[in-house]
Tab-separated table of C-alpha atoms in Angstrom:
chain	number	residue	atom	x	y	z
A	1	MET	CA	93.660	81.918	93.589
A	2	SER	CA	94.926	84.521	96.058
A	3	GLN	CA	97.602	83.571	98.518
A	4	ILE	CA	96.477	84.240	102.118
A	5	ASP	CA	99.064	84.939	104.792
A	6	SER	CA	98.700	82.784	107.891
A	7	GLU	CA	98.455	85.885	110.056
A	8	ALA	CA	96.089	87.762	107.780
A	9	PRO	CA	92.728	88.843	109.265
A	10	VAL	CA	89.905	86.346	108.924
A	11	LEU	CA	87.383	87.606	106.382
A	12	THR	CA	83.729	86.769	106.196
A	13	LYS	CA	82.260	85.028	103.189
A	14	ALA	CA	80.902	88.357	101.965
A	15	GLU	CA	84.335	89.989	102.298
A	16	LYS	CA	86.013	87.174	100.384
A	17	LYS	CA	83.402	87.548	97.678
A	18	SER	CA	84.109	91.280	97.467
A	19	VAL	CA	87.709	90.565	96.464
A	20	ARG	CA	86.456	88.970	93.277
A	21	ILE	CA	85.702	92.437	91.960
A	22	ARG	CA	89.353	92.610	90.933
A	23	TRP	CA	88.742	90.259	88.020
A	24	PHE	CA	85.766	92.331	86.942
A	25	LEU	CA	88.021	95.384	87.008
A	26	VAL	CA	90.591	93.540	84.889
A	27	GLY	CA	87.869	92.672	82.389
A	28	PHE	CA	86.743	96.271	82.210
A	29	LEU	CA	90.320	97.447	81.714
A	30	VAL	CA	90.556	95.030	78.790
A	31	LEU	CA	87.495	96.716	77.308
A	32	GLY	CA	89.063	100.096	77.985
A	33	GLY	CA	92.215	98.969	76.194
A	34	VAL	CA	90.156	97.920	73.169
A	35	VAL	CA	88.556	101.357	72.924
A	36	ASN	CA	91.882	103.060	73.595
A	37	TYR	CA	93.558	101.317	70.679
A	38	LEU	CA	90.583	101.666	68.362
A	39	ASP	CA	90.959	105.418	68.836
A	40	ARG	CA	94.626	105.442	67.928
A	41	SER	CA	94.108	103.028	65.012
A	42	THR	CA	91.547	105.150	63.186
A	43	LEU	CA	94.115	107.139	61.225
A	44	SER	CA	96.099	104.029	60.270
A	45	VAL	CA	93.000	102.444	58.711
A	46	ALA	CA	91.769	105.655	57.071
A	47	ASN	CA	95.183	106.947	55.985
A	48	THR	CA	94.745	106.347	52.236
A	49	THR	CA	91.225	107.824	52.260
A	50	ILE	CA	92.297	110.910	54.201
A	51	ALA	CA	95.372	111.337	52.011
A	52	GLN	CA	93.187	111.417	48.912
A	53	GLU	CA	90.657	113.836	50.401
A	54	PHE	CA	93.277	116.326	51.633
A	55	GLY	CA	95.783	115.776	48.838
A	56	LEU	CA	98.529	114.603	51.199
A	57	ASP	CA	101.674	112.889	49.976
A	58	ALA	CA	103.460	109.961	51.633
A	59	PHE	CA	105.754	112.248	53.626
A	60	GLN	CA	102.838	114.197	55.115
A	61	MET	CA	101.009	110.993	56.009
A	62	GLY	CA	104.169	109.748	57.669
A	63	LEU	CA	104.199	112.911	59.785
A	64	LEU	CA	100.555	112.382	60.740
A	65	LEU	CA	101.107	108.744	61.674
A	66	SER	CA	104.070	109.727	63.843
A	67	ALA	CA	102.361	112.770	65.391
A	68	PHE	CA	100.732	110.621	68.070
A	69	SER	CA	103.876	108.938	69.316
A	70	TRP	CA	106.172	111.774	70.389
A	71	PRO	CA	103.547	113.577	72.511
A	72	TYR	CA	102.365	110.246	73.933
A	73	ALA	CA	105.903	109.241	74.863
A	74	ILE	CA	106.703	112.558	76.546
A	75	ALA	CA	103.319	112.815	78.274
A	76	ASN	CA	103.876	109.376	79.812
A	77	LEU	CA	106.441	110.868	82.183
A	78	PRO	CA	104.099	113.266	84.011
A	79	ALA	CA	101.168	110.865	83.519
A	80	GLY	CA	102.832	108.140	85.588
A	81	PHE	CA	103.579	110.623	88.359
A	82	LEU	CA	99.966	111.862	88.311
A	83	VAL	CA	98.598	108.303	88.479
A	84	ASP	CA	100.759	107.634	91.555
A	85	LYS	CA	99.559	110.917	93.085
A	86	PHE	CA	95.829	110.944	92.263
A	87	GLY	CA	95.131	107.255	91.758
A	88	PRO	CA	93.830	105.184	88.841
A	89	LYS	CA	90.142	106.018	89.310
A	90	LYS	CA	90.477	109.724	88.569
A	91	MET	CA	93.257	109.479	86.015
A	92	PHE	CA	91.732	106.689	83.908
A	93	ALA	CA	88.356	108.447	83.808
A	94	PHE	CA	90.011	111.725	82.844
A	95	ALA	CA	92.081	110.071	80.130
A	96	ALA	CA	89.161	108.168	78.589
A	97	GLY	CA	86.994	111.277	78.522
A	98	ALA	CA	89.759	113.408	77.036
A	99	TRP	CA	90.826	111.020	74.268
A	100	SER	CA	87.180	110.463	73.295
A	101	LEU	CA	86.511	114.178	72.931
A	102	VAL	CA	89.658	114.561	70.820
A	103	SER	CA	88.539	111.718	68.559
A	104	MET	CA	85.128	113.264	67.968
A	105	VAL	CA	86.599	116.716	67.344
A	106	THR	CA	88.959	115.182	64.763
A	107	ALA	CA	85.906	114.429	62.622
A	108	ALA	CA	85.631	118.168	61.972
A	109	ALA	CA	89.167	118.418	60.560
A	110	ASN	CA	89.516	120.461	57.381
A	111	SER	CA	93.279	120.735	56.988
A	112	PHE	CA	96.576	118.984	57.551
A	113	GLY	CA	97.356	121.286	60.490
A	114	PHE	CA	94.037	120.436	62.185
A	115	LEU	CA	94.684	116.710	61.798
A	116	TYR	CA	98.229	117.026	63.107
A	117	ALA	CA	97.147	119.009	66.180
A	118	ALA	CA	94.412	116.473	66.895
A	119	ARG	CA	96.880	113.581	66.774
A	120	VAL	CA	99.202	115.409	69.152
A	121	ALA	CA	96.295	116.003	71.559
A	122	LEU	CA	95.246	112.351	71.278
A	123	GLY	CA	98.724	111.193	72.250
A	124	ILE	CA	98.715	113.383	75.360
A	125	ALA	CA	95.187	112.349	76.346
A	126	GLU	CA	95.838	108.597	76.082
A	127	SER	CA	99.084	108.604	78.075
A	128	PRO	CA	97.613	107.783	81.546
A	129	PHE	CA	95.764	104.613	80.481
A	130	PHE	CA	98.343	101.833	80.815
A	131	THR	CA	99.955	103.328	83.916
A	132	SER	CA	96.488	103.497	85.510
A	133	ALA	CA	95.913	99.850	84.620
A	134	LEU	CA	99.290	98.911	86.097
A	135	LYS	CA	98.411	100.730	89.305
A	136	VAL	CA	95.105	98.865	89.558
A	137	ASN	CA	96.869	95.526	89.182
A	138	GLU	CA	99.555	96.448	91.697
A	139	ARG	CA	96.863	97.242	94.271
A	140	TRP	CA	94.656	94.218	93.625
A	141	PHE	CA	97.161	91.375	92.944
A	142	ASN	CA	100.276	89.985	94.610
A	143	LYS	CA	103.607	89.373	92.875
A	144	SER	CA	103.109	85.699	92.212
A	145	GLU	CA	99.872	86.220	90.280
A	146	ARG	CA	100.253	89.739	88.870
A	147	ALA	CA	101.756	88.874	85.470
A	148	LEU	CA	98.593	87.199	84.187
A	149	PRO	CA	96.122	90.034	84.918
A	150	VAL	CA	98.602	92.611	83.624
A	151	SER	CA	98.939	90.570	80.440
A	152	LEU	CA	95.176	90.218	80.167
A	153	VAL	CA	94.810	93.992	80.332
A	154	ASN	CA	97.328	94.264	77.511
A	155	THR	CA	95.237	91.917	75.369
A	156	GLY	CA	92.838	94.832	75.028
A	157	SER	CA	95.249	96.529	72.668
A	158	GLN	CA	95.774	93.299	70.739
A	159	ILE	CA	92.044	92.632	70.469
A	160	ALA	CA	91.671	96.141	69.109
A	161	ASN	CA	94.520	95.589	66.658
A	162	ALA	CA	92.783	92.418	65.471
A	163	ILE	CA	89.293	93.878	65.112
A	164	ALA	CA	90.304	97.395	64.067
A	165	PRO	CA	91.065	96.604	60.399
A	166	PRO	CA	87.709	94.915	59.641
A	167	LEU	CA	85.606	96.980	62.098
A	168	LEU	CA	87.051	100.379	61.257
A	169	THR	CA	87.112	99.540	57.555
A	170	PHE	CA	83.393	98.711	57.791
A	171	LEU	CA	82.663	102.015	59.560
A	172	LEU	CA	84.813	103.849	57.043
A	173	LEU	CA	82.991	102.357	54.057
A	174	THR	CA	79.506	102.815	55.524
A	175	MET	CA	79.779	106.089	57.488
A	176	SER	CA	82.839	107.860	56.016
A	177	TRP	CA	86.020	108.415	57.987
A	178	ARG	CA	84.421	111.293	59.909
A	179	GLY	CA	81.591	109.101	61.148
A	180	MET	CA	84.118	106.458	62.128
A	181	PHE	CA	85.959	108.936	64.391
A	182	ILE	CA	82.704	110.046	66.062
A	183	ILE	CA	81.468	106.514	66.782
A	184	VAL	CA	84.781	105.376	68.248
A	185	GLY	CA	84.958	108.531	70.379
A	186	ALA	CA	81.482	107.888	71.774
A	187	PHE	CA	82.616	104.462	72.996
A	188	GLY	CA	85.247	106.116	75.193
A	189	ILE	CA	82.772	108.482	76.857
A	190	VAL	CA	80.774	105.466	78.009
A	191	ILE	CA	83.951	103.808	79.324
A	192	ALA	CA	84.859	106.889	81.397
A	193	LEU	CA	81.410	107.187	82.995
A	194	VAL	CA	81.171	103.492	83.871
A	195	TRP	CA	84.699	103.472	85.372
A	196	LEU	CA	83.819	106.323	87.729
A	197	ARG	CA	80.854	104.286	88.875
A	198	ILE	CA	82.489	100.891	89.453
A	199	TYR	CA	86.100	101.385	90.556
A	200	ARG	CA	87.302	101.378	94.162
A	201	ASP	CA	90.615	100.621	95.872
A	202	PRO	CA	90.889	97.482	98.042
A	203	THR	CA	90.296	97.856	101.770
A	204	LEU	CA	93.050	97.055	104.259
A	205	LYS	CA	91.460	93.684	104.970
A	206	GLU	CA	91.277	92.902	101.274
A	207	GLN	CA	94.915	93.892	100.820
A	208	SER	CA	95.902	91.535	103.640
A	209	MET	CA	93.955	88.707	102.082
A	210	ILE	CA	95.421	89.318	98.623
A	211	LYS	CA	99.040	90.000	99.536
A	212	GLY	CA	99.563	88.700	103.074
A	213	ALA	CA	102.980	89.741	104.402
A	214	GLU	CA	103.686	91.571	101.158
A	215	ALA	CA	100.931	94.059	102.045
A	216	GLU	CA	102.621	94.907	105.356
A	217	THR	CA	105.967	95.386	103.610
A	218	ARG	CA	104.378	97.692	101.079
A	219	VAL	CA	102.741	99.791	103.791
A	220	VAL	CA	106.103	100.329	105.473
A	221	ALA	CA	107.757	101.119	102.144
A	222	THR	CA	105.239	103.816	101.266
A	223	VAL	CA	105.931	105.829	104.405
A	224	GLU	CA	108.947	107.412	102.718
A	225	GLN	CA	108.171	109.431	99.606
A	226	VAL	CA	110.814	108.722	96.980
A	227	ALA	CA	111.906	111.512	94.643
A	228	TRP	CA	110.774	110.861	91.063
A	229	GLY	CA	114.224	111.596	89.671
A	230	GLN	CA	115.724	108.826	91.838
A	231	LEU	CA	114.357	106.277	89.382
A	232	PHE	CA	116.825	107.438	86.724
A	233	LYS	CA	119.761	106.704	89.022
A	234	HIS	CA	119.182	102.961	88.840
A	235	ARG	CA	120.665	100.791	86.117
A	236	ASN	CA	117.529	98.654	85.851
A	237	THR	CA	115.510	101.705	84.783
A	238	TRP	CA	117.757	102.252	81.776
A	239	PHE	CA	117.774	98.596	80.755
A	240	MET	CA	113.966	98.642	80.911
A	241	VAL	CA	113.819	101.776	78.759
A	242	LEU	CA	116.210	100.431	76.116
A	243	GLY	CA	114.553	97.025	76.029
A	244	ALA	CA	111.102	98.556	75.575
A	245	PHE	CA	112.480	100.671	72.709
A	246	GLY	CA	113.274	97.547	70.675
A	247	ILE	CA	109.990	95.736	71.340
A	248	PHE	CA	107.776	98.753	70.708
A	249	TYR	CA	109.590	99.591	67.479
A	250	THR	CA	108.657	96.174	66.114
A	251	VAL	CA	105.030	96.561	67.213
A	252	TRP	CA	104.847	99.989	65.590
A	253	VAL	CA	106.002	98.562	62.262
A	254	TYR	CA	102.990	96.256	62.290
A	255	LEU	CA	100.493	98.922	63.327
A	256	THR	CA	101.466	101.515	60.726
A	257	TRP	CA	103.002	99.490	57.903
A	258	LEU	CA	101.029	96.226	57.631
A	259	PRO	CA	97.714	97.436	56.091
A	260	SER	CA	99.470	99.516	53.427
A	261	TYR	CA	101.991	96.714	52.791
A	262	LEU	CA	99.198	94.250	52.037
A	263	GLN	CA	97.574	96.686	49.628
A	264	THR	CA	100.699	98.026	47.914
A	265	ALA	CA	103.167	95.139	47.963
A	266	ARG	CA	100.764	92.191	47.911
A	267	GLY	CA	97.963	93.673	45.788
A	268	PHE	CA	94.993	93.210	48.119
A	269	SER	CA	91.977	95.537	48.046
A	270	LEU	CA	91.121	97.809	50.983
A	271	ALA	CA	88.350	95.470	52.171
A	272	ASP	CA	90.451	92.287	51.813
A	273	SER	CA	93.515	93.793	53.474
A	274	GLY	CA	91.411	94.755	56.498
A	275	TRP	CA	90.567	91.130	57.245
A	276	LEU	CA	93.987	89.758	56.337
A	277	ALA	CA	95.787	92.299	58.521
A	278	SER	CA	93.831	91.071	61.520
A	279	LEU	CA	95.490	87.616	61.457
A	280	PRO	CA	98.842	88.657	62.992
A	281	PHE	CA	97.009	90.690	65.622
A	282	LEU	CA	94.851	87.691	66.580
A	283	CYS	CA	98.079	85.789	67.138
A	284	GLY	CA	99.269	88.727	69.231
A	285	ILE	CA	96.366	88.237	71.641
A	286	ILE	CA	97.519	84.682	72.262
A	287	GLY	CA	101.100	85.877	72.653
A	288	VAL	CA	100.281	88.400	75.386
A	289	VAL	CA	98.312	85.871	77.440
A	290	PHE	CA	100.939	83.178	76.940
A	291	GLY	CA	103.705	85.467	78.193
A	292	GLY	CA	101.780	86.353	81.348
A	293	TRP	CA	100.776	82.751	81.988
A	294	LEU	CA	104.337	81.498	81.506
A	295	SER	CA	105.782	84.120	83.855
A	296	SER	CA	103.244	83.373	86.599
A	297	ARG	CA	103.821	79.658	86.162
A	298	LEU	CA	107.571	80.107	86.561
A	299	VAL	CA	107.112	82.118	89.771
A	300	GLN	CA	104.828	79.426	91.182
A	301	ARG	CA	107.530	76.847	90.432
A	302	GLY	CA	110.065	78.767	92.470
A	303	VAL	CA	111.832	80.808	89.796
A	304	GLY	CA	112.853	84.280	90.977
A	305	THR	CA	110.337	87.000	90.125
A	306	VAL	CA	112.584	89.088	87.870
A	307	ARG	CA	114.023	86.026	86.144
A	308	ALA	CA	110.492	84.759	85.528
A	309	ARG	CA	109.740	88.044	83.745
A	310	LYS	CA	112.976	88.031	81.723
A	311	ILE	CA	112.518	84.554	80.239
A	312	PRO	CA	109.362	85.418	78.219
A	313	ILE	CA	110.748	88.872	77.361
A	314	VAL	CA	114.063	87.644	75.962
A	315	GLY	CA	112.644	84.521	74.316
A	316	GLY	CA	109.823	86.443	72.648
A	317	ALA	CA	112.136	89.171	71.360
A	318	LEU	CA	114.538	86.652	69.785
A	319	LEU	CA	111.721	84.690	68.114
A	320	ALA	CA	110.243	87.921	66.766
A	321	ALA	CA	113.564	88.854	65.197
A	322	ALA	CA	113.972	85.433	63.585
A	323	SER	CA	110.427	85.507	62.151
A	324	VAL	CA	110.270	89.035	60.770
A	325	LEU	CA	113.624	89.191	58.974
A	326	PRO	CA	112.818	86.665	56.170
A	327	VAL	CA	109.608	88.477	55.125
A	328	ALA	CA	111.540	90.768	52.795
A	329	TYR	CA	112.765	87.762	50.784
A	330	VAL	CA	109.576	85.690	50.596
A	331	ASP	CA	107.494	85.723	47.407
A	332	ASN	CA	104.703	83.438	48.632
A	333	THR	CA	101.962	85.566	50.213
A	334	ALA	CA	100.681	82.826	52.533
A	335	LEU	CA	104.173	82.197	53.892
A	336	ALA	CA	104.776	85.917	54.347
A	337	VAL	CA	101.551	86.313	56.343
A	338	ALA	CA	102.434	83.226	58.397
A	339	LEU	CA	105.861	84.663	59.258
A	340	LEU	CA	104.303	88.001	60.138
A	341	SER	CA	101.785	86.222	62.377
A	342	VAL	CA	104.489	84.253	64.219
A	343	GLY	CA	106.584	87.393	64.520
A	344	TYR	CA	103.753	89.397	66.027
A	345	PHE	CA	102.859	86.562	68.403
A	346	ALA	CA	106.457	86.555	69.607
A	347	SER	CA	106.661	90.339	69.893
A	348	GLN	CA	103.621	90.316	72.183
A	349	VAL	CA	104.863	87.581	74.528
A	350	PRO	CA	107.020	90.125	76.433
A	351	ILE	CA	104.408	92.916	76.704
A	352	GLY	CA	102.625	91.944	79.914
A	353	CYS	CA	105.902	90.995	81.569
A	354	LEU	CA	107.413	94.388	80.681
A	355	TRP	CA	104.692	96.157	82.630
A	356	THR	CA	104.691	93.659	85.492
A	357	LEU	CA	108.433	94.113	85.935
A	358	ALA	CA	107.852	97.751	86.876
A	359	SER	CA	105.543	96.738	89.729
A	360	ASP	CA	108.042	94.082	90.860
A	361	ILE	CA	111.022	96.361	91.405
A	362	ALA	CA	109.544	99.823	92.097
A	363	PRO	CA	108.308	101.191	95.444
A	364	SER	CA	104.504	101.014	95.710
A	365	ASN	CA	104.138	104.768	95.401
A	366	GLN	CA	106.168	104.842	92.189
A	367	VAL	CA	104.923	101.810	90.288
A	368	ALA	CA	103.085	103.937	87.722
A	369	SER	CA	106.043	106.314	87.442
A	370	LEU	CA	108.519	103.540	86.595
A	371	GLY	CA	106.031	101.936	84.214
A	372	ALA	CA	105.570	105.299	82.504
A	373	ILE	CA	109.322	105.817	82.134
A	374	GLN	CA	109.607	102.392	80.523
A	375	ASN	CA	106.671	103.153	78.239
A	376	PHE	CA	108.319	106.447	77.324
A	377	GLY	CA	111.380	104.514	76.169
A	378	GLY	CA	109.189	102.167	74.175
A	379	PHE	CA	107.432	104.951	72.362
A	380	MET	CA	110.725	106.628	71.567
A	381	GLY	CA	111.163	103.591	69.334
A	382	ARG	CA	107.846	104.046	67.590
A	383	PRO	CA	108.347	107.425	65.927
A	384	SER	CA	111.921	106.418	65.103
A	385	HIS	CA	110.435	104.220	62.394
A	386	PRO	CA	109.625	105.891	59.027
A	387	SER	CA	105.919	105.278	59.543
A	388	SER	CA	104.579	106.461	56.235
A	389	PRO	CA	102.901	103.941	53.966
A	390	VAL	CA	105.049	101.813	51.667
A	391	ARG	CA	106.749	104.267	49.325
A	392	SER	CA	108.038	101.935	46.686
A	393	SER	CA	106.183	99.923	44.120
A	394	GLN	CA	108.843	97.253	44.328
A	395	ARG	CA	108.088	94.715	47.017
A	396	ARG	CA	111.589	93.927	48.144
A	397	THR	CA	112.717	97.548	48.484
A	398	ALA	CA	109.527	98.316	50.398
A	399	THR	CA	109.751	95.481	52.870
A	400	THR	CA	113.476	95.167	53.485
A	401	PRO	CA	113.915	98.306	55.649
A	402	SER	CA	110.909	97.510	57.831
A	403	SER	CA	111.587	93.812	58.342
A	404	SER	CA	115.336	94.207	58.817
A	405	SER	CA	115.065	97.099	61.260
A	406	SER	CA	112.362	95.251	63.214
A	407	ALA	CA	114.572	92.184	63.525
A	408	ALA	CA	117.500	94.300	64.677
A	409	CYS	CA	115.440	96.114	67.305
A	410	SER	CA	113.936	92.887	68.640
A	411	SER	CA	117.439	91.460	69.049
A	412	TRP	CA	118.560	94.647	70.796
A	413	SER	CA	115.626	94.377	73.207
A	414	ALA	CA	116.594	90.811	74.099
A	415	ARG	CA	120.163	91.915	74.796
A	416	CYS	CA	119.077	94.753	77.115
A	417	ARG	CA	116.671	92.561	79.063
A	418	THR	CA	119.309	89.965	79.823
A	419	ASP	CA	121.238	92.706	81.658
A	420	CYS	CA	118.289	93.696	83.859
A	421	SER	CA	119.043	92.522	87.406
A	422	SER	CA	116.821	91.441	90.285
A	423	ARG	CA	117.861	94.420	92.379
A	424	ASN	CA	114.848	96.521	93.344
A	425	VAL	CA	114.594	100.210	92.544
A	426	ARG	CA	114.695	101.824	95.975
A	427	PRO	CA	115.711	105.208	97.344
A	428	ARG	CA	119.371	105.607	98.065
A	429	PRO	CA	120.362	106.549	101.597
């Protein structure tokens, strides 16, 4: 329920009902996140098929799988600024339309160079999505309740990760990989058109009802335009960047390595590995929601806002490290999948809180910018991983680098987040 300031304007029943649109918007952003991640997961699912068709070796496939991340990471920096400048309605619609067109054009690829260029373009096109979602949540929710809707939006990516292996494998087997890219791209066009139709910013009365005194503080704070570069002068910004690096590295190991690991190291077929790979991602959905719920619950119990974000972030990162490391030394397949599932659950507990933290400590007109800088740091961790499929036929040599490096990065993330302070990012006099 929204917290209403005692001096907030009295709204009619119809006006109070209009505020409920925010949960509909959250639901639609979840759907947008599903489509967003289905688009970026297509190559991961089809990588062995495409490699065979184009005669690509493991090194070339590793380049293709990493081609998305560097452009996406770099494009996040201007994307966050543009979201703050033009708003989430225009930027989300533009992004969804652009990434969908890129996906459909990829179906016409006839060379390694074409595929690589398409992945670069996809990374750039998708960069405004999560910052747009963060901006929507910052405008429609107050601090005490914001962690849960932000986490719910992030379940979209986890739902996609869970359904992508079986769904995209089905499309791949029935329509070829080219048909799979076209169908997934068409979904995004629909998302863009519907978003333009349904989204609106809250009115001043609705802001007062949602945020109370916080709304008045935000209005005053937005009078002064803060220079974008000022964000890099604050210690919290760097702790957020470094912490995101560790968490996102671990997530990237799952996204790019898990399907091939199940086929190569555990001996499952393409069809069977698609369903089995979805289990950790289903646990990830629960992890994202749990992290947001726990953070909101802590705030409601009087815990400081930043501390309430740090507890799920640090706890999740440490549990992820403890769960992933033993996988390299486990021979039992069921136990290995169970550890991977717990590890992915834990790695997703911090995700919603990472994004919410940006809206907690940044000025209102730079929420998307700070979130984008943090996301940039996270995606610097993704291409740092050797993302090609498992290169060794020996299970232990194939899994040890991935599981050990993931555990190390999760631990590093926990260490950085403990140093993040409650001091807000504000312009210096």
